[in-house]
Tab-separated table of C-alpha atoms in Angstrom:
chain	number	residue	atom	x	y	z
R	1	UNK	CA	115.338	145.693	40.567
R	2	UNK	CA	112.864	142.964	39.036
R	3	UNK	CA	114.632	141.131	35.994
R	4	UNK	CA	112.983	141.073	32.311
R	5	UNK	CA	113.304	137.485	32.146
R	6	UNK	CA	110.153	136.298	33.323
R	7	UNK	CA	108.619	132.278	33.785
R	8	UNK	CA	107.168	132.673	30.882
R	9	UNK	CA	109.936	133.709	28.469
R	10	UNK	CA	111.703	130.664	30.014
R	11	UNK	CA	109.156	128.475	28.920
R	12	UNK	CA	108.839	129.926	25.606
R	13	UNK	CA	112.757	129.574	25.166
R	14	UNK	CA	112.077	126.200	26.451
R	15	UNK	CA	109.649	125.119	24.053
R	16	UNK	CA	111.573	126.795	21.061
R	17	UNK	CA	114.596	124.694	21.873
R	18	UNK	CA	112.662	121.079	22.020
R	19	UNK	CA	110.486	121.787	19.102
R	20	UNK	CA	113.154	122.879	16.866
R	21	UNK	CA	111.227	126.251	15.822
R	22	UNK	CA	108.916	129.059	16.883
R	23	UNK	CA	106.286	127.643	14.964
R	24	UNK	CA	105.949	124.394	16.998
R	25	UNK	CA	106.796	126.259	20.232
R	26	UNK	CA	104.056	128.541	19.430
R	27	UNK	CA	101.526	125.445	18.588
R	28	UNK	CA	102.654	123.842	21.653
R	29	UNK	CA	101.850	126.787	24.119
R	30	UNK	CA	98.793	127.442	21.903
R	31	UNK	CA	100.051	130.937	21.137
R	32	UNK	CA	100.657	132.673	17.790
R	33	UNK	CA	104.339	132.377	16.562
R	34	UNK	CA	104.244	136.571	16.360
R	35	UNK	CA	103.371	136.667	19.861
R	36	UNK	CA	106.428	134.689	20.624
R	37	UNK	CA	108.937	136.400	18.394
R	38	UNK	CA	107.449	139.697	20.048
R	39	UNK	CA	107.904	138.574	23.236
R	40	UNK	CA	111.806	137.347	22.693
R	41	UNK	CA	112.425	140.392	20.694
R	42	UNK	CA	111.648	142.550	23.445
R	43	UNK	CA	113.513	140.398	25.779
R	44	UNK	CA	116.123	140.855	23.387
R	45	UNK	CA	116.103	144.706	23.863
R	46	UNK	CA	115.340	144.566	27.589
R	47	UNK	CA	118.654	142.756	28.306
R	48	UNK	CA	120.745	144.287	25.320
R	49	UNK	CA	121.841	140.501	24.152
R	50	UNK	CA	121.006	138.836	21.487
R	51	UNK	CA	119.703	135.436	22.357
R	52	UNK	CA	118.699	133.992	18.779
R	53	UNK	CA	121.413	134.663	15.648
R	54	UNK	CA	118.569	135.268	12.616
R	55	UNK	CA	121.476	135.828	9.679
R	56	UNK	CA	120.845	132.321	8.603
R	57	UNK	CA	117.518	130.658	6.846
R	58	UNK	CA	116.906	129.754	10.865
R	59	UNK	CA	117.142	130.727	13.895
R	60	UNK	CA	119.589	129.382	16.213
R	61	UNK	CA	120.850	130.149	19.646
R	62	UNK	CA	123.310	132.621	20.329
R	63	UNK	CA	126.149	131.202	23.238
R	64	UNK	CA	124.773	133.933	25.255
R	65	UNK	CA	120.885	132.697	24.721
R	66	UNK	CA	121.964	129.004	25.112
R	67	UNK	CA	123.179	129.961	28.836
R	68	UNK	CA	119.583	131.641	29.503
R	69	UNK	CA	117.421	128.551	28.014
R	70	UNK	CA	120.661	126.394	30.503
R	71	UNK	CA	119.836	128.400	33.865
R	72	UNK	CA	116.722	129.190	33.315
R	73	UNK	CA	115.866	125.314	32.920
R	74	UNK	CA	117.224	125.165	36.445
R	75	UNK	CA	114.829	127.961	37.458
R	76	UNK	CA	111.716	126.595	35.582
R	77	UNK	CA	112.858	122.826	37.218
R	78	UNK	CA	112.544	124.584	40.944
R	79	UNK	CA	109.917	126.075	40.063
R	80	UNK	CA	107.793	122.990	39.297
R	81	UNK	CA	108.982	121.260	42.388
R	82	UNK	CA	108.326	124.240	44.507
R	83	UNK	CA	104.340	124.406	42.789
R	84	UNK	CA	103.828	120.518	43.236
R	85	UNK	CA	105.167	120.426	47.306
R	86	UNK	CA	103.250	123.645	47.972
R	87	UNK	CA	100.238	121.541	46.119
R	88	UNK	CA	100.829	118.389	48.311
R	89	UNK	CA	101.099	120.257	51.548
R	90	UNK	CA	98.023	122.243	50.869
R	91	UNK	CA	96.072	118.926	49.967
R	92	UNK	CA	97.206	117.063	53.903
R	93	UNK	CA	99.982	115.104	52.362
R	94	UNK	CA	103.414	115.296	53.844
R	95	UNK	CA	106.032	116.257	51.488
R	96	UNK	CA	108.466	113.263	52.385
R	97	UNK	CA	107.639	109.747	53.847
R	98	UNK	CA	110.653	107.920	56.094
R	99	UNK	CA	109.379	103.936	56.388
R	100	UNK	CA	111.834	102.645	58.181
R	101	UNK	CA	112.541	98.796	58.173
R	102	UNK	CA	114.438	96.387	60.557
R	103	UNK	CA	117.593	94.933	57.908
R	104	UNK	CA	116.054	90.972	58.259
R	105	UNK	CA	112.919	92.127	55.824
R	106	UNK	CA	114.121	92.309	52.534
R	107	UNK	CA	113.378	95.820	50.705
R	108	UNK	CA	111.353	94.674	48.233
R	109	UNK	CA	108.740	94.040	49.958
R	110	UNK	CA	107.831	98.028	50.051
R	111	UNK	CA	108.231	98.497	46.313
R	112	UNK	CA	104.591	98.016	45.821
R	113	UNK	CA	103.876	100.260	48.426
R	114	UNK	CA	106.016	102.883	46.726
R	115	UNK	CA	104.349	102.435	43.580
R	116	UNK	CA	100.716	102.351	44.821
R	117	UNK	CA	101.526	105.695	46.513
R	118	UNK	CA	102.840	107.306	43.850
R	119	UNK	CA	99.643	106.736	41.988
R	120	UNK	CA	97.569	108.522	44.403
R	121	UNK	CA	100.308	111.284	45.852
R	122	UNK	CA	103.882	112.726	45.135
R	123	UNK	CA	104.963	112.330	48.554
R	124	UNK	CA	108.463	111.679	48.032
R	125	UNK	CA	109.226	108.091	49.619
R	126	UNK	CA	112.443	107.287	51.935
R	127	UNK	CA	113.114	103.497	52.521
R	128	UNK	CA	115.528	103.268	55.616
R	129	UNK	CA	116.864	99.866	56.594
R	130	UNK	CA	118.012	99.982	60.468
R	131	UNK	CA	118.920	97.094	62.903
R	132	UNK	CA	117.523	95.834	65.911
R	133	UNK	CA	117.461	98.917	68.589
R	134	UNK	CA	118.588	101.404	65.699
R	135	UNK	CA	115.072	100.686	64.357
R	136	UNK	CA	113.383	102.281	67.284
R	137	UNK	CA	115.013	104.826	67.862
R	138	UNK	CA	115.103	106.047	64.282
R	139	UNK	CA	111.319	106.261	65.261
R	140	UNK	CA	111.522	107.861	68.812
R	141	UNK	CA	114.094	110.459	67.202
R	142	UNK	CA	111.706	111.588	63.935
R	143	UNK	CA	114.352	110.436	61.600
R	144	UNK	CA	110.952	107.592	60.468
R	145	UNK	CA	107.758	108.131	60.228
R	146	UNK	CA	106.572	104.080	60.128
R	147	UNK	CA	108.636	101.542	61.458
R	148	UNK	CA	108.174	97.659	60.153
R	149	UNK	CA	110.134	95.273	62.610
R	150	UNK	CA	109.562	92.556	65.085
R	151	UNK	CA	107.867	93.215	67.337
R	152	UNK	CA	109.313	93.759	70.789
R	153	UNK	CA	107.987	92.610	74.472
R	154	UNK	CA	107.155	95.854	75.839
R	155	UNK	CA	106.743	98.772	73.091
R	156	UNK	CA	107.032	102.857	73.877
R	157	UNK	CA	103.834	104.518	75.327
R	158	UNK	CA	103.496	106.938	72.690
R	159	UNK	CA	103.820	104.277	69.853
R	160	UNK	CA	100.757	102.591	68.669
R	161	UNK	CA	101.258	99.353	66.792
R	162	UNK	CA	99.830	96.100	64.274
R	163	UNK	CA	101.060	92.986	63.605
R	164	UNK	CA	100.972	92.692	59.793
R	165	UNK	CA	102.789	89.158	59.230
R	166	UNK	CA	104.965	86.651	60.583
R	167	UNK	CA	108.553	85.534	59.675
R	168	UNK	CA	109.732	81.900	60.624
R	169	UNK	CA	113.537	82.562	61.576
R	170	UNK	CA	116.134	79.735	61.145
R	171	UNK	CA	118.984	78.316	62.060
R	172	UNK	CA	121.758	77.751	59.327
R	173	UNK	CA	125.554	77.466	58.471
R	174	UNK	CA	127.594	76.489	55.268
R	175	UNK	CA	126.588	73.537	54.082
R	176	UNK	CA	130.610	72.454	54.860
R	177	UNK	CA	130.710	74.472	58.281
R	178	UNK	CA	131.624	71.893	60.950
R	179	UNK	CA	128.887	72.355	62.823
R	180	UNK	CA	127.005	69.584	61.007
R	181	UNK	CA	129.585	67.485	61.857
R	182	UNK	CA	128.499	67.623	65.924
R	183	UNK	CA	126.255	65.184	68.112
R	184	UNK	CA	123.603	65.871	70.739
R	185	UNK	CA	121.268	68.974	71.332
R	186	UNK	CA	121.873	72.216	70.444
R	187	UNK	CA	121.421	74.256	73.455
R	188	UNK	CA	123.360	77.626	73.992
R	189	UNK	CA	126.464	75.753	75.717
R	190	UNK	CA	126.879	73.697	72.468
R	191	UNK	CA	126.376	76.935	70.560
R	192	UNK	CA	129.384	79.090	72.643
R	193	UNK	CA	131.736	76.754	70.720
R	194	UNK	CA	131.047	78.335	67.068
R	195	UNK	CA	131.382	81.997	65.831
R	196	UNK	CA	127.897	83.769	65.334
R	197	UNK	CA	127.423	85.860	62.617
R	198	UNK	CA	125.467	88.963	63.775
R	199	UNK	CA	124.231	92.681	62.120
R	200	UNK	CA	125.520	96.022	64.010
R	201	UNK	CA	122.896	98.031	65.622
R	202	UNK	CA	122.433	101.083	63.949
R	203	UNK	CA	121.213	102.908	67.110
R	204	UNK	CA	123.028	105.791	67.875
R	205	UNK	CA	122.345	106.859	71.511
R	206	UNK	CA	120.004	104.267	72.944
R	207	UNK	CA	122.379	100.650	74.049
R	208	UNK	CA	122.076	98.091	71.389
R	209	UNK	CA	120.371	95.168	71.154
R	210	UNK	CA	121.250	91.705	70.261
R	211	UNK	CA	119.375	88.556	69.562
R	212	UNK	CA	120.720	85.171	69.628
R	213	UNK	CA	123.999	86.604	70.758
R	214	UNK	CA	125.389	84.910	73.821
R	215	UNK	CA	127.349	86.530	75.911
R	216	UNK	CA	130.984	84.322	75.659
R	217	UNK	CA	130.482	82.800	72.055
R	218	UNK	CA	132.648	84.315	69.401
R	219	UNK	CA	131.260	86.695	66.999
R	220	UNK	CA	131.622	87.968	63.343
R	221	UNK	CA	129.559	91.738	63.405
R	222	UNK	CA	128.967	92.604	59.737
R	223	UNK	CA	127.013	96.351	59.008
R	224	UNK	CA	124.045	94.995	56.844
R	225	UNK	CA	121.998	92.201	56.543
R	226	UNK	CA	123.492	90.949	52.296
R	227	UNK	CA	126.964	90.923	54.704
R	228	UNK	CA	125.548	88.287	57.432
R	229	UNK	CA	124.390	86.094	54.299
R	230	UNK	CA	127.320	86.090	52.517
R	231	UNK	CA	129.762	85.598	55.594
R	232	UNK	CA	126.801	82.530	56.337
R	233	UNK	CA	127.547	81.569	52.830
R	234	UNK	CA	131.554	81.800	53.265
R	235	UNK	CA	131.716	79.177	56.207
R	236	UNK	CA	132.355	81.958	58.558
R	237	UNK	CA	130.419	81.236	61.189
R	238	UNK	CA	125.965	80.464	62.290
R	239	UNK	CA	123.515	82.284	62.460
R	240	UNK	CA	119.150	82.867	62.042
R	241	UNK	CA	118.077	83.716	58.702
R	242	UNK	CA	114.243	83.893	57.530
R	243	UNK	CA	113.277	81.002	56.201
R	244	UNK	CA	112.012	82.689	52.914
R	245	UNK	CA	116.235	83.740	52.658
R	246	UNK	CA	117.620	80.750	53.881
R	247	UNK	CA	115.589	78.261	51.917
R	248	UNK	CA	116.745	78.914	47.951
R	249	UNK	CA	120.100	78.717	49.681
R	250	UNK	CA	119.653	75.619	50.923
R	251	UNK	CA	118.124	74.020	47.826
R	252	UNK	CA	121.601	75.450	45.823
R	253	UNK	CA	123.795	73.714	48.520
R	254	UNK	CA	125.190	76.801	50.164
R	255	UNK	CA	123.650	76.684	53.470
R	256	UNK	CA	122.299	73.828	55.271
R	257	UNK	CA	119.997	74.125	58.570
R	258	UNK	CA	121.740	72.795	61.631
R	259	UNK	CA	120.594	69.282	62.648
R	260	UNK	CA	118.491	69.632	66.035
R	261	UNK	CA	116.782	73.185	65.270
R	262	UNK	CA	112.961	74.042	64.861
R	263	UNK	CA	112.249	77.481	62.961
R	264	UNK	CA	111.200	79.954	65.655
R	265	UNK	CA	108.100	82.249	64.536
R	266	UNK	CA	108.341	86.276	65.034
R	267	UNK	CA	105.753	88.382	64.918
R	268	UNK	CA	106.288	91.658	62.524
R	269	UNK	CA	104.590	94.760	63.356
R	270	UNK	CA	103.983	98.490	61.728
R	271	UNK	CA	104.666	101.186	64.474
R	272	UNK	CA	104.119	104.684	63.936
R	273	UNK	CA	103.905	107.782	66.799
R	274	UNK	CA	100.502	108.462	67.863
R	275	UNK	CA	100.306	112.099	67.715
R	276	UNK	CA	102.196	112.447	64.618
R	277	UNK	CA	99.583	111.061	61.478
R	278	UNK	CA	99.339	112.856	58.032
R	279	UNK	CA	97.679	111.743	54.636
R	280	UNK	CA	100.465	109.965	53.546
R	281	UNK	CA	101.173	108.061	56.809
R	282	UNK	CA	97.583	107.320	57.272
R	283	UNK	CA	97.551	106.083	53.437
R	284	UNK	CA	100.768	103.791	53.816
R	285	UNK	CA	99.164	102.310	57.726
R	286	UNK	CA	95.898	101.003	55.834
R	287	UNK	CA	97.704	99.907	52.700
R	288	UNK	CA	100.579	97.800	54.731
R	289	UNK	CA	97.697	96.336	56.912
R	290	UNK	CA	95.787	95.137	53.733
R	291	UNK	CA	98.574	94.168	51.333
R	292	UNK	CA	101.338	93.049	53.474
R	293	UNK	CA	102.903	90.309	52.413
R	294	UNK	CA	106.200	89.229	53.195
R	295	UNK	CA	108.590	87.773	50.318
């Protein structure tokens, strides 16, 4: 049985409610304000409720007409979201975006990615922060669609790949930790003797990964990377931050880089899957590779 209350009514009940009266509903949806009270009236008599109460010198919603103009705002919402992805998928751009980042690059540095896009598409935008292996396999599972992370010794044979930056990585503890109290080099053997503070993989099936992680040193595992800088920060243990981190909190006195260690350069790459490219993906690949820059 098709229902009398048709998209249109909705947005005439709409209108009526935000302008205040059928007058400026009718000037906003450039109709005449008979057409409208014609077109309610007989919506009216097709559902046998009164929706507007017209004994006053205006008129007002009836409880019954305010729970049409409530649901059918939820209807007329849907709507509009179901017109604009059906528009974006018939135009080559993907509905939703997943850029995936390892934790050690700080979000922010995709916010002007996010609002460039939206300027030229409404593909909806996921920022995904994952660790170490988690980051890859987020992208060999489809749950990203780019991947920004360092870049690895040998990479997957379906993945295609850029190097977009660099990040100098270094070494750091409380600026009270005891480890600026020591002597001599700083080779692993004198770093088994201090807790490291290191981020959980967030892979799921494939074995994790660790980096500068030795095999008998103790070890603080926090779940994000704001965790490994405040347990840094609370004398808990060492660790590698990027420089751009590490070095504000060095200049406030909370962290201090350990005597006898150089920064160690990574490079940082964009990886995507080669047979899987849309508008949007192809958009965010030549935007990253022109405006990257890490803060």
């Amino acid at each position: 049985m098709q229902s009398p209350i048709t998209l249109e009514a909705l947005h005439i009940l709409d209108a009526i409610d935000r302008r205040g009266s059928f007058a400026a509903a009718a000037n906003e949806l450039d109709r005449a304000p008979s057409s409208l009270s014609y077109q309610i009236q007989k919506l009216e008599q097709d559902l046998d409720i009164t929706i507007f109460d017209r004994s006053g010198h205006k008129a007002v919603f009836t409880d019954a007409g305010k729970l049409i103009l409530e649901r059918g705002r939820v209807l007329l919402v849907a709507t509009e979201k179901l017109v604009n992805d059906a528009s974006v998928l018939a135009n080559g751009w993907e509905l939703d975006i997943t850029l995936a980042f390892d934790g050690i690059i700080p979000v922010n540095n995709f916010f002007a990615l996010v609002d460039a896009l939206g300027n030229v598409s409404s593909t909806r935008v996921r920022l995904q922060e994952e660790i170490l292996a988690g980051s890859w396999e987020a992208l060999e599972a489809g749950r990203a669609d780019l991947l920004v992370t360092p870049k690895l010794d040998t990479l997957p044979l379906d993945v295609k790949s850029v190097t977009i930056g660099k990040m100098e990585m270094i070494w750091v503890a409380a600026s009270y930790h005891y480890v600026h109290k020591r002597a001599g080099v700083f080779d692993e053997q004198a770093r088994e003797k201090y807790r490291v503070i290191a981020i959980a993989d967030t892979a799921r099936e494939q074995p994790a990964m660790s980096v500068n992680v030795l095999q008998r040193q103790p070890r603080l595992t926090v779940s994000n990377f704001a965790a490994k800088v405040e347990a840094l920060s609370a004398g808990l243990g060492i660790g590698t931050l990027p420089v751009t981190i590490a070095e504000p909190l060095i200049a406030q006195g909370k962290l201090k880089q350990i005597a006898d260690t150089e920064t160690s350069p990574i490079e940082i790459i964009l990886a995507w899957k080669r047979n899987q490219i849309g508008e949007a993906k192809s958009w965010c690949i030549q935007y990253l590779q022109k405006h990257w820059q890490l803060k």
